[in-house]
Tab-separated table of C-alpha atoms in Angstrom:
chain	number	residue	atom	x	y	z
I	4	MET	CA	-21.325	-48.722	86.111
I	5	SER	CA	-24.425	-50.607	85.417
I	6	ARG	CA	-27.184	-49.221	83.184
I	7	ALA	CA	-29.573	-48.845	86.084
I	8	MET	CA	-27.009	-47.117	88.222
I	9	SER	CA	-26.091	-44.720	85.319
I	10	LYS	CA	-29.756	-43.825	85.007
I	11	ILE	CA	-30.218	-43.203	88.678
I	12	THR	CA	-27.051	-41.006	88.752
I	13	LEU	CA	-28.186	-39.075	85.682
I	14	GLY	CA	-31.657	-38.587	87.296
I	15	ILE	CA	-30.162	-37.230	90.510
I	16	MET	CA	-27.833	-34.875	88.548
I	17	VAL	CA	-30.726	-33.485	86.460
I	18	ALA	CA	-33.027	-33.206	89.557
I	19	GLY	CA	-30.201	-31.263	91.454
I	20	LEU	CA	-29.607	-29.006	88.329
I	21	LEU	CA	-33.352	-28.241	88.183
I	22	TRP	CA	-33.630	-27.662	91.908
I	23	PHE	CA	-30.529	-25.175	91.650
I	24	SER	CA	-32.010	-23.407	88.649
I	25	TYR	CA	-35.369	-22.984	90.230
I	26	SER	CA	-33.872	-21.813	93.514
I	27	SER	CA	-31.724	-19.293	91.740
I	28	VAL	CA	-34.605	-17.949	89.591
I	29	SER	CA	-36.922	-17.851	92.738
I	30	ALA	CA	-34.488	-15.455	94.231
I	31	VAL	CA	-35.362	-12.779	91.596
I	32	TYR	CA	-38.693	-14.041	90.355
I	33	PRO	CA	-41.596	-14.694	92.603
I	34	PHE	CA	-43.258	-17.843	91.293
I	35	ASN	CA	-47.017	-17.798	91.560
I	36	TRP	CA	-48.256	-21.411	90.921
I	37	SER	CA	-51.478	-20.978	92.829
I	38	SER	CA	-52.936	-18.705	90.209
I	39	LEU	CA	-52.652	-21.383	87.603
I	40	THR	CA	-54.639	-23.994	89.349
I	41	LYS	CA	-58.122	-22.670	88.506
I	42	TYR	CA	-57.097	-22.784	84.843
I	43	TYR	CA	-56.260	-26.405	84.715
I	44	LYS	CA	-59.419	-27.068	82.578
I	45	LEU	CA	-57.935	-24.791	79.938
I	46	PHE	CA	-54.686	-26.859	79.969
I	47	LEU	CA	-56.746	-30.099	79.549
I	48	GLU	CA	-58.694	-28.544	76.699
I	49	GLY	CA	-55.466	-27.579	75.022
I	50	ILE	CA	-53.961	-30.956	75.492
I	51	LEU	CA	-57.139	-32.575	74.066
I	52	THR	CA	-57.057	-30.274	71.018
I	53	THR	CA	-53.437	-30.978	70.393
I	54	PHE	CA	-53.913	-34.579	70.676
I	55	GLN	CA	-56.986	-34.631	68.400
I	56	LEU	CA	-55.168	-32.432	65.933
I	57	SER	CA	-52.076	-34.634	65.950
I	58	VAL	CA	-53.857	-38.023	65.667
I	59	ILE	CA	-56.117	-36.884	62.832
I	60	ALA	CA	-53.211	-35.161	61.063
I	61	LEU	CA	-50.989	-38.258	61.442
I	62	ALA	CA	-53.725	-40.555	60.007
I	63	LEU	CA	-54.171	-38.312	57.071
I	64	ALA	CA	-50.383	-37.840	56.770
I	65	VAL	CA	-50.034	-41.639	56.532
I	66	ILE	CA	-52.583	-41.781	53.589
I	67	VAL	CA	-50.860	-38.791	51.982
I	68	GLY	CA	-47.412	-40.552	52.654
I	69	ILE	CA	-48.554	-43.819	51.099
I	70	ILE	CA	-49.798	-42.015	47.940
I	71	VAL	CA	-46.548	-40.022	47.752
I	72	ALA	CA	-44.323	-43.122	48.297
I	73	LEU	CA	-46.209	-45.058	45.610
I	74	ALA	CA	-45.937	-42.147	43.207
I	75	ARG	CA	-42.291	-41.790	43.920
I	76	ASP	CA	-41.781	-45.634	43.196
I	77	SER	CA	-44.077	-45.535	40.119
I	78	LYS	CA	-42.976	-46.675	36.703
I	79	ILE	CA	-44.956	-43.800	35.301
I	80	ASN	CA	-42.739	-40.786	34.845
I	81	LEU	CA	-45.488	-38.218	35.341
I	82	LEU	CA	-46.420	-39.813	38.770
I	83	ARG	CA	-42.877	-40.143	39.850
I	84	ASP	CA	-42.192	-36.435	38.981
I	85	ALA	CA	-45.430	-35.423	40.693
I	86	GLY	CA	-44.348	-37.182	43.833
I	87	THR	CA	-40.863	-35.607	43.669
I	88	LEU	CA	-42.312	-32.132	43.291
I	89	TYR	CA	-44.589	-32.653	46.230
I	90	VAL	CA	-41.788	-33.756	48.481
I	91	TRP	CA	-39.610	-30.799	47.235
I	92	PHE	CA	-42.324	-28.201	47.892
I	93	PHE	CA	-43.283	-29.216	51.425
I	94	ARG	CA	-39.612	-29.991	52.524
I	95	ASN	CA	-38.546	-26.480	51.414
I	96	MET	CA	-41.513	-24.612	52.832
I	97	PRO	CA	-41.756	-23.589	56.629
I	98	LEU	CA	-44.728	-25.201	58.228
I	99	LEU	CA	-45.795	-21.701	59.515
I	100	VAL	CA	-46.154	-20.484	56.007
I	101	VAL	CA	-48.111	-23.628	54.941
I	102	ILE	CA	-50.531	-23.004	57.918
I	103	LEU	CA	-50.947	-19.283	56.818
I	104	LEU	CA	-51.459	-20.213	53.201
I	105	VAL	CA	-53.995	-22.946	53.934
I	106	TYR	CA	-55.990	-20.875	56.471
I	107	TYR	CA	-55.981	-17.536	54.818
I	108	GLY	CA	-55.954	-18.868	51.246
I	109	PHE	CA	-57.658	-22.115	50.866
I	110	GLY	CA	-59.572	-21.806	54.170
I	111	SER	CA	-61.116	-18.565	53.404
I	112	ALA	CA	-62.070	-19.613	49.782
I	113	VAL	CA	-63.967	-22.769	50.886
I	114	ASN	CA	-64.858	-21.747	54.406
I	115	VAL	CA	-62.700	-24.259	56.505
I	116	ASP	CA	-62.555	-23.668	60.330
I	117	ARG	CA	-59.315	-23.320	62.241
I	118	PHE	CA	-59.196	-26.833	63.412
I	119	TRP	CA	-59.492	-28.388	59.961
I	120	ALA	CA	-57.196	-25.694	58.507
I	121	GLY	CA	-54.611	-26.872	61.045
I	122	VAL	CA	-55.303	-30.554	60.291
I	123	ILE	CA	-54.942	-30.088	56.578
I	124	SER	CA	-51.739	-27.963	56.941
I	125	LEU	CA	-50.061	-30.573	59.173
I	126	SER	CA	-51.178	-33.550	57.046
I	127	LEU	CA	-49.954	-32.056	53.812
I	128	PHE	CA	-46.628	-31.063	55.372
I	129	GLU	CA	-45.929	-34.121	57.392
I	130	GLY	CA	-47.269	-36.344	54.442
I	131	ALA	CA	-44.053	-35.420	52.506
I	132	TYR	CA	-41.828	-36.634	55.354
I	133	VAL	CA	-44.053	-39.790	55.928
I	134	GLY	CA	-43.923	-40.384	52.237
I	135	GLU	CA	-40.048	-40.528	52.316
I	136	ILE	CA	-40.190	-42.810	55.403
I	137	PHE	CA	-42.465	-45.285	53.650
I	138	ARG	CA	-40.409	-45.055	50.451
I	139	ALA	CA	-37.362	-46.026	52.413
I	140	GLY	CA	-39.352	-48.825	54.050
I	141	ILE	CA	-40.513	-50.172	50.650
I	142	ASP	CA	-37.074	-49.950	49.229
I	143	ALA	CA	-35.726	-51.896	52.278
I	144	VAL	CA	-37.946	-54.991	51.598
I	145	PRO	CA	-35.593	-57.536	49.889
I	146	SER	CA	-36.104	-57.440	46.032
I	147	GLY	CA	-35.870	-61.315	46.184
I	148	GLU	CA	-39.110	-61.457	48.058
I	149	LYS	CA	-40.877	-59.300	45.471
I	150	GLU	CA	-39.406	-61.538	42.863
I	151	ALA	CA	-40.651	-64.607	44.657
I	152	GLY	CA	-44.223	-63.093	44.569
I	153	GLU	CA	-43.877	-62.547	40.820
I	154	ALA	CA	-42.696	-66.173	40.329
I	155	MET	CA	-45.702	-67.439	42.289
I	156	GLY	CA	-47.897	-65.624	39.776
I	157	LEU	CA	-49.048	-62.793	42.085
I	158	TYR	CA	-50.285	-59.507	40.735
I	159	ARG	CA	-48.281	-56.377	41.460
I	160	SER	CA	-51.038	-55.102	43.781
I	161	GLN	CA	-50.998	-58.559	45.619
I	162	ILE	CA	-47.266	-58.446	45.919
I	163	MET	CA	-47.575	-54.912	47.403
I	164	PHE	CA	-50.287	-55.794	49.949
I	165	SER	CA	-49.164	-59.199	50.878
I	166	ILE	CA	-45.315	-58.863	50.848
I	167	VAL	CA	-44.117	-55.330	50.656
I	168	PHE	CA	-46.460	-53.140	52.757
I	169	PRO	CA	-46.509	-55.385	55.920
I	170	GLN	CA	-42.720	-55.284	56.019
I	171	ALA	CA	-42.346	-51.754	54.968
I	172	PHE	CA	-44.728	-50.714	57.712
I	173	ARG	CA	-42.751	-52.689	60.387
I	174	ILE	CA	-39.566	-51.075	59.083
I	175	SER	CA	-41.075	-47.659	59.089
I	176	ILE	CA	-42.461	-47.782	62.701
I	177	PRO	CA	-39.485	-46.293	64.457
I	178	PRO	CA	-39.076	-43.279	62.164
I	179	LEU	CA	-42.948	-42.989	62.012
I	180	ILE	CA	-43.102	-42.652	65.713
I	181	GLY	CA	-40.291	-39.988	65.543
I	182	GLN	CA	-42.422	-38.123	62.990
I	183	LEU	CA	-45.529	-38.331	65.309
I	184	VAL	CA	-43.422	-36.663	67.959
I	185	THR	CA	-42.299	-34.070	65.583
I	186	LEU	CA	-45.911	-33.603	64.425
I	187	ILE	CA	-47.056	-32.971	68.058
I	188	LYS	CA	-44.204	-30.355	68.568
I	189	ASP	CA	-44.987	-28.866	65.114
I	190	SER	CA	-48.663	-28.639	66.008
I	191	SER	CA	-47.770	-25.743	68.450
I	192	LEU	CA	-47.514	-23.527	65.387
I	193	VAL	CA	-51.182	-23.687	64.679
I	194	SER	CA	-51.637	-21.233	67.580
I	195	VAL	CA	-50.809	-18.550	64.960
I	196	ILE	CA	-54.295	-18.974	63.588
I	197	ALA	CA	-55.757	-18.779	67.112
I	198	LEU	CA	-56.588	-22.336	67.277
I	199	GLY	CA	-57.006	-23.414	71.001
I	200	ASP	CA	-54.244	-25.968	71.116
I	201	LEU	CA	-52.042	-26.472	74.130
I	202	THR	CA	-49.614	-23.610	73.250
I	203	MET	CA	-52.458	-21.150	72.601
I	204	ARG	CA	-54.169	-22.114	75.917
I	205	ALA	CA	-50.797	-21.727	77.897
I	206	ARG	CA	-50.425	-18.201	76.327
I	207	GLN	CA	-54.053	-17.391	77.379
I	208	VAL	CA	-53.432	-18.519	80.924
I	209	GLY	CA	-50.166	-16.622	81.123
I	210	THR	CA	-51.801	-13.420	79.933
I	211	GLN	CA	-54.763	-13.767	82.276
I	212	THR	CA	-52.749	-14.579	85.417
I	213	LEU	CA	-49.587	-12.696	84.513
I	214	ALA	CA	-47.830	-15.932	85.637
I	215	VAL	CA	-46.316	-16.267	82.054
I	216	PHE	CA	-43.183	-18.192	83.023
I	217	GLU	CA	-45.207	-20.715	85.176
I	218	ALA	CA	-47.667	-21.251	82.329
I	219	TYR	CA	-44.820	-21.954	79.863
I	220	ILE	CA	-43.158	-24.337	82.312
I	221	VAL	CA	-46.392	-26.310	82.555
I	222	LEU	CA	-46.682	-26.171	78.719
I	223	ALA	CA	-43.182	-27.546	78.345
I	224	GLY	CA	-43.996	-30.388	80.877
I	225	CYS	CA	-47.133	-31.261	79.004
I	226	TYR	CA	-45.311	-31.421	75.709
I	227	LEU	CA	-42.550	-33.629	77.264
I	228	LEU	CA	-45.124	-35.956	78.804
I	229	MET	CA	-47.082	-36.346	75.630
I	230	THR	CA	-44.070	-36.967	73.384
I	231	SER	CA	-42.529	-39.340	75.896
I	232	LEU	CA	-45.821	-41.423	76.084
I	233	ILE	CA	-45.825	-41.612	72.293
I	234	SER	CA	-42.272	-42.786	72.254
I	235	LEU	CA	-43.040	-45.452	74.810
I	236	VAL	CA	-46.077	-46.739	72.950
I	237	GLY	CA	-43.868	-46.707	69.726
I	238	ARG	CA	-41.248	-48.781	71.492
I	239	VAL	CA	-43.906	-51.349	72.651
I	240	LEU	CA	-45.524	-51.538	69.152
I	241	GLU	CA	-41.987	-51.960	67.623
I	242	ARG	CA	-41.207	-54.922	69.912
I	243	ARG	CA	-44.616	-56.528	69.330
I	244	LEU	CA	-44.498	-56.268	65.525
I	245	ALA	CA	-40.723	-57.381	65.209
I	246	ILE	CA	-40.119	-60.171	62.907
I	247	PRO	CA	-38.097	-62.799	64.625
Y	3	MET	CA	-41.883	-97.565	24.370
Y	4	LYS	CA	-44.232	-94.608	23.909
Y	5	GLU	CA	-42.427	-91.256	23.914
Y	6	LYS	CA	-43.588	-88.914	26.583
Y	7	SER	CA	-45.239	-85.623	25.577
Y	8	VAL	CA	-43.511	-82.382	25.349
Y	9	ILE	CA	-44.540	-80.071	28.135
Y	10	LEU	CA	-42.212	-77.107	27.450
Y	11	SER	CA	-40.476	-75.916	24.303
Y	12	LEU	CA	-37.980	-73.054	24.107
Y	13	SER	CA	-37.697	-71.590	20.643
Y	14	ASN	CA	-34.870	-69.301	19.772
Y	15	ILE	CA	-34.735	-67.488	23.100
Y	16	THR	CA	-32.404	-64.514	22.947
Y	17	LYS	CA	-31.441	-61.944	25.562
Y	18	SER	CA	-28.863	-59.205	25.650
Y	19	PHE	CA	-27.886	-56.902	28.471
Y	20	ASP	CA	-26.601	-53.618	26.955
Y	21	SER	CA	-24.524	-54.861	24.168
Y	22	GLN	CA	-23.618	-58.183	25.500
Y	23	GLU	CA	-25.587	-61.180	24.101
Y	24	VAL	CA	-26.233	-63.491	26.975
Y	25	LEU	CA	-28.614	-65.899	25.225
Y	26	LYS	CA	-28.243	-66.756	21.519
Y	27	GLU	CA	-31.255	-68.472	20.102
Y	28	VAL	CA	-31.578	-71.102	22.746
Y	29	SER	CA	-33.893	-73.943	21.857
Y	30	PHE	CA	-34.813	-77.231	23.426
Y	31	ASP	CA	-37.812	-79.381	24.401
Y	32	VAL	CA	-38.747	-80.552	27.870
Y	33	ARG	CA	-40.705	-83.819	27.960
Y	34	GLU	CA	-42.848	-84.941	30.851
Y	35	GLY	CA	-40.814	-86.483	33.543
Y	36	ASP	CA	-37.520	-85.038	32.273
Y	37	VAL	CA	-34.986	-83.818	34.827
Y	38	ILE	CA	-32.594	-81.606	32.987
Y	39	ALA	CA	-29.491	-80.384	34.457
Y	40	VAL	CA	-28.363	-77.114	32.852
Y	41	LEU	CA	-24.618	-76.860	33.303
Y	42	GLY	CA	-22.027	-74.445	31.907
Y	43	PRO	CA	-19.218	-72.078	33.034
Y	44	SER	CA	-20.101	-68.920	35.020
Y	45	GLY	CA	-21.608	-66.323	32.815
Y	46	ALA	CA	-22.844	-68.869	30.335
Y	47	GLY	CA	-26.406	-67.577	30.661
Y	48	LYS	CA	-27.805	-70.390	32.793
Y	49	THR	CA	-29.748	-68.293	35.352
Y	50	THR	CA	-30.769	-65.865	32.631
Y	51	LEU	CA	-32.336	-68.687	30.665
Y	52	LEU	CA	-34.291	-70.025	33.673
Y	53	ARG	CA	-35.589	-66.540	34.343
Y	54	CYS	CA	-36.480	-66.014	30.752
Y	55	ILE	CA	-38.591	-69.259	30.829
Y	56	ASN	CA	-41.034	-67.833	33.448
Y	57	ASN	CA	-40.595	-64.218	32.346
Y	58	LEU	CA	-38.881	-62.947	35.522
Y	59	ILE	CA	-36.499	-61.552	32.799
Y	60	THR	CA	-38.326	-60.647	29.548
Y	61	PRO	CA	-36.556	-62.253	26.595
Y	62	ASP	CA	-35.617	-60.112	23.655
Y	63	GLY	CA	-36.749	-62.656	21.153
Y	64	GLY	CA	-37.995	-66.257	20.827
Y	65	ASP	CA	-40.997	-68.015	22.254
Y	66	VAL	CA	-41.895	-70.298	25.112
Y	67	PHE	CA	-44.477	-72.963	24.309
Y	68	PHE	CA	-46.299	-74.712	27.187
Y	69	LYS	CA	-48.080	-77.848	26.282
Y	70	GLY	CA	-48.068	-76.803	22.686
Y	71	GLU	CA	-49.367	-73.319	23.074
Y	72	ARG	CA	-47.307	-70.086	22.901
Y	73	VAL	CA	-47.190	-68.231	26.214
Y	74	GLN	CA	-48.259	-64.768	25.443
Y	75	ARG	CA	-46.535	-61.881	27.035
Y	76	THR	CA	-49.495	-60.425	28.557
Y	77	LYS	CA	-49.934	-60.077	32.357
Y	78	HIS	CA	-52.737	-62.488	32.556
Y	79	ALA	CA	-51.031	-65.124	30.392
Y	80	ILE	CA	-47.755	-64.867	32.283
Y	81	ARG	CA	-49.580	-65.109	35.489
Y	82	ALA	CA	-51.480	-68.193	34.458
Y	83	PHE	CA	-48.336	-69.837	33.144
Y	84	ARG	CA	-46.305	-69.055	36.339
Y	85	SER	CA	-49.103	-70.886	38.438
Y	86	LYS	CA	-48.140	-73.963	36.471
Y	87	VAL	CA	-44.392	-73.568	36.789
Y	88	GLY	CA	-42.756	-73.721	40.302
Y	89	PHE	CA	-39.582	-71.728	40.912
Y	90	VAL	CA	-36.869	-72.442	43.484
Y	91	PHE	CA	-34.445	-69.540	44.038
Y	92	GLN	CA	-30.772	-69.758	44.829
Y	93	ARG	CA	-31.203	-67.576	47.993
Y	94	PHE	CA	-34.627	-69.140	48.980
Y	95	ASN	CA	-36.480	-65.689	48.811
Y	96	LEU	CA	-38.943	-66.660	51.582
Y	97	ILE	CA	-41.164	-63.979	52.725
Y	98	SER	CA	-39.659	-62.848	56.069
Y	99	HIS	CA	-42.686	-61.742	57.880
Y	100	LEU	CA	-44.647	-64.889	57.313
Y	101	LYS	CA	-44.533	-68.158	59.207
Y	102	ILE	CA	-43.273	-71.093	57.221
Y	103	ILE	CA	-46.684	-72.569	56.768
Y	104	ASP	CA	-48.060	-69.255	55.397
Y	105	ASN	CA	-45.057	-68.904	53.144
Y	106	VAL	CA	-46.054	-72.119	51.574
Y	107	ALA	CA	-49.853	-71.445	51.657
Y	108	LEU	CA	-49.482	-67.962	50.004
Y	109	PRO	CA	-49.510	-68.964	46.391
Y	110	LEU	CA	-52.665	-71.076	46.961
Y	111	VAL	CA	-54.463	-68.233	48.644
Y	112	LYS	CA	-53.521	-65.470	46.307
Y	113	VAL	CA	-53.389	-67.289	42.980
Y	114	GLY	CA	-55.489	-70.445	43.646
Y	115	ARG	CA	-58.227	-68.461	45.525
Y	116	VAL	CA	-58.237	-71.120	48.255
Y	117	LYS	CA	-59.176	-70.155	51.804
Y	118	TRP	CA	-56.327	-69.704	54.252
Y	119	THR	CA	-57.500	-72.603	56.547
Y	120	ASP	CA	-57.727	-74.995	53.534
Y	121	ALA	CA	-54.480	-73.736	52.065
Y	122	ARG	CA	-52.615	-74.269	55.391
Y	123	LYS	CA	-53.765	-77.872	55.392
Y	124	VAL	CA	-52.251	-78.357	51.924
Y	125	ALA	CA	-49.096	-76.468	53.011
Y	126	GLU	CA	-48.685	-78.663	56.088
Y	127	VAL	CA	-48.724	-81.817	53.812
Y	128	ARG	CA	-46.106	-80.267	51.516
Y	129	LEU	CA	-43.902	-79.337	54.385
Y	130	LYS	CA	-44.142	-82.790	55.907
Y	131	GLN	CA	-42.970	-84.186	52.622
Y	132	VAL	CA	-39.816	-82.090	52.776
Y	133	GLY	CA	-39.318	-83.126	56.479
Y	134	LEU	CA	-40.401	-79.823	58.140
Y	135	ALA	CA	-43.510	-80.838	59.933
Y	136	ASN	CA	-41.992	-79.538	63.227
Y	137	LYS	CA	-41.200	-76.137	61.873
Y	138	LEU	CA	-44.672	-74.945	60.607
Y	139	MET	CA	-44.868	-72.103	62.996
Y	140	SER	CA	-41.294	-70.868	62.658
Y	141	TYR	CA	-40.240	-67.748	60.825
Y	142	PRO	CA	-37.598	-68.065	57.901
Y	143	SER	CA	-34.893	-66.431	60.030
Y	144	GLN	CA	-35.267	-69.192	62.585
Y	145	LEU	CA	-34.317	-71.954	60.086
Y	146	SER	CA	-30.962	-73.147	58.694
Y	147	GLY	CA	-30.172	-72.600	54.999
Y	148	GLY	CA	-31.003	-76.027	54.089
Y	149	GLN	CA	-34.331	-76.009	55.817
Y	150	GLN	CA	-35.200	-72.675	54.074
Y	151	GLN	CA	-34.475	-74.146	50.832
Y	152	ARG	CA	-36.558	-77.164	51.595
Y	153	VAL	CA	-39.428	-74.585	52.372
Y	154	GLY	CA	-38.658	-72.990	48.967
Y	155	ILE	CA	-39.175	-76.327	47.344
Y	156	ALA	CA	-42.340	-76.971	49.283
Y	157	ARG	CA	-43.639	-73.534	48.160
Y	158	ALA	CA	-42.768	-74.274	44.487
Y	159	LEU	CA	-44.739	-77.507	44.685
Y	160	VAL	CA	-47.828	-76.321	46.621
Y	161	MET	CA	-49.715	-75.399	43.389
Y	162	ASN	CA	-48.880	-78.799	42.019
Y	163	PRO	CA	-46.903	-77.407	39.032
Y	164	ASP	CA	-46.398	-79.245	35.739
Y	165	ILE	CA	-42.758	-78.280	35.862
Y	166	VAL	CA	-40.284	-76.914	38.515
Y	167	LEU	CA	-37.358	-74.765	37.683
Y	168	LEU	CA	-34.551	-74.756	40.263
Y	169	ASP	CA	-31.872	-72.029	40.048
Y	170	GLU	CA	-28.703	-73.291	41.814
Y	171	PRO	CA	-30.620	-74.697	44.701
Y	172	THR	CA	-27.617	-75.724	46.657
Y	173	SER	CA	-25.076	-73.173	45.883
Y	174	ALA	CA	-25.916	-70.698	48.660
Y	175	LEU	CA	-25.712	-73.583	51.279
Y	176	ASP	CA	-23.039	-74.645	53.630
Y	177	PRO	CA	-21.540	-77.874	52.229
Y	178	SER	CA	-22.948	-79.781	55.244
Y	179	LEU	CA	-26.467	-78.822	54.402
Y	180	VAL	CA	-26.353	-79.680	50.670
Y	181	GLY	CA	-27.225	-83.398	51.210
Y	182	GLU	CA	-30.656	-82.650	52.794
Y	183	VAL	CA	-31.746	-80.504	49.946
Y	184	MET	CA	-30.285	-82.998	47.326
Y	185	ARG	CA	-32.187	-85.898	48.986
Y	186	VAL	CA	-35.505	-83.896	48.458
Y	187	ILE	CA	-34.763	-83.245	44.873
Y	188	ARG	CA	-33.715	-86.811	44.298
Y	189	ARG	CA	-37.070	-87.911	45.701
Y	190	LEU	CA	-39.043	-85.485	43.517
Y	191	SER	CA	-37.166	-86.943	40.457
Y	192	SER	CA	-38.031	-90.529	41.439
Y	193	GLU	CA	-41.713	-89.412	41.745
Y	194	GLY	CA	-41.501	-88.458	38.112
Y	195	ARG	CA	-41.599	-84.612	38.677
Y	196	THR	CA	-40.465	-82.670	35.615
Y	197	MET	CA	-37.558	-80.253	36.549
Y	198	ILE	CA	-34.920	-78.007	34.998
Y	199	ILE	CA	-32.116	-77.586	37.431
Y	200	VAL	CA	-29.459	-74.944	36.883
Y	201	THR	CA	-26.483	-76.115	38.883
Y	202	HIS	CA	-22.769	-76.460	39.477
Y	203	GLU	CA	-23.441	-79.579	41.529
Y	204	ILE	CA	-22.145	-82.375	39.318
Y	205	GLU	CA	-24.028	-85.049	41.495
Y	206	PHE	CA	-27.343	-83.541	40.016
Y	207	ALA	CA	-26.154	-84.249	36.532
Y	208	LYS	CA	-24.731	-87.619	37.284
Y	209	HIS	CA	-27.361	-89.217	39.441
Y	210	ILE	CA	-30.469	-87.403	39.255
Y	211	ALA	CA	-30.889	-85.762	35.707
Y	212	ASN	CA	-31.782	-87.799	32.650
Y	213	ARG	CA	-30.508	-85.004	30.380
Y	214	VAL	CA	-27.750	-82.520	30.432
Y	215	VAL	CA	-28.068	-79.241	28.600
Y	216	PHE	CA	-24.549	-77.622	28.388
Y	217	LEU	CA	-24.591	-73.832	27.779
Y	218	ASN	CA	-21.523	-72.104	26.632
Y	219	ASP	CA	-21.360	-68.439	25.874
Y	220	GLY	CA	-25.111	-68.206	25.676
Y	221	GLU	CA	-25.527	-71.156	23.258
Y	222	VAL	CA	-26.580	-74.758	23.628
Y	223	PHE	CA	-23.404	-76.520	23.135
Y	224	ALA	CA	-24.611	-79.907	24.116
Y	225	ASP	CA	-27.962	-81.538	24.715
Y	226	CYS	CA	-27.458	-85.203	25.698
Y	227	SER	CA	-27.796	-87.930	28.366
Y	228	PRO	CA	-25.581	-87.630	31.505
Y	229	ASN	CA	-23.456	-90.677	30.211
Y	230	GLU	CA	-22.770	-89.099	26.862
Y	231	PHE	CA	-21.850	-85.764	28.470
Y	232	PHE	CA	-19.399	-87.103	30.967
Y	233	GLU	CA	-17.775	-89.286	28.301
Y	234	SER	CA	-17.524	-86.358	25.942
Y	235	VAL	CA	-14.045	-85.482	24.651
Y	236	SER	CA	-15.227	-82.076	23.384
Y	237	GLY	CA	-12.848	-79.451	24.309
Y	238	GLU	CA	-15.275	-76.943	26.034
Y	239	ILE	CA	-16.965	-79.722	28.028
Y	240	ALA	CA	-13.694	-81.360	29.009
Y	241	GLU	CA	-12.300	-78.005	30.103
Y	242	PHE	CA	-15.539	-77.268	32.079
Y	243	LEU	CA	-15.334	-80.583	33.881
Y	244	THR	CA	-11.670	-80.189	34.603
Y	245	ASP	CA	-12.363	-76.766	36.075
Y	246	LEU	CA	-15.193	-78.089	38.136
Y	247	SER	CA	-13.201	-81.009	39.502
Y	248	ALA	CA	-10.440	-78.565	40.386
Y	249	VAL	CA	-12.971	-76.421	42.423
Y	250	VAL	CA	-14.541	-79.520	44.073
């Protein structure tokens, strides 16, 4: 079976399964889609907040990640240990706890609003993972190329910026896109501090209309759409920046 | 005839890895225009010696003198010295994400502080000299091994160095590609370029070099003309040449 045929067959099977499930549930649960329509603005607000939160958090996570990766690869023991400690802490801490600690601890001490508490929590948490992605990317750059830079008389910083980072970045794109997808999904946890992201808005709509199941189906669809778009953009970027 | 001036002096270079002494007080002078073939059995310390010269490996002891002045082991001094010494690697070590022309222009831009547009013009000239004028916009992975090594040589020459160090420039190549690289090196030699070539290729020693330094067990066992070397009846050299002819 050709690849296209295989995709079409799978599509038909999934559509059939969804239709069957929907029909079965409809028999016992009266779907009420019309009540959701007047709340579409709330969903759009939620999507916008989730998108803003994720993009800003990813940008900051990339900065944190670069610092962590450089620290982990540093020749200075103190920096290397600090990088290791950072990664250990955030990889062993549930994101929900990080959000609560930042919002109720740090946030209340220096008066940070919900949005920025969410951004800080996500960037600190995801920064540990992004750091590991970058470190793997840096390590994957052939040592001979760094050595060539040394032999030319380049400074270490020049070797990093002209030889290592451009390649490490390209190598890191696929896992980085995966991490952005994870970040978007993880961002649903910020609803715990009543930040009006997509999950929070869906919960609000469900409560107000009593069409809870319908609101969560829309929520699931929105997340699938957002993450699939990101994955698509990632694939295009990967192809564009590929080294022949 | 006036004797040519000494460009590079190695004085008692020593290097150990763990408890193994790889270089034992290696000393010799390199004069302007010299083409020195460094020969020796595997593990004799040839590559280590070349890397100690430009500090890719830090020697444990001894000094390198460049044009009569000791090369200090400070970052700045080493960087300045490296800009005057070209290095050609066994496995080319080209920068994968840069086009060929930018690979060659990179040292000029980063070390020579030349603008990219001007550096590319110089790089183009160097690449034409090694017969790669039609590959300027290619990436390293799109070239054959021989072509990549010629880019490596063009890159080593772009700063117009006083001396070029070549670490087994043909040993990673398919035998059919050795000739093209050897022709480029032969031309450099005829232009009077000072070179130290670590090699297993006996043709370098016979037809291109004017001196042979034979390293054995980390020591300079012989430093002589190619004629003297190949006529030598010394046990170690004879054994080395017999082994080499058996391989070839």
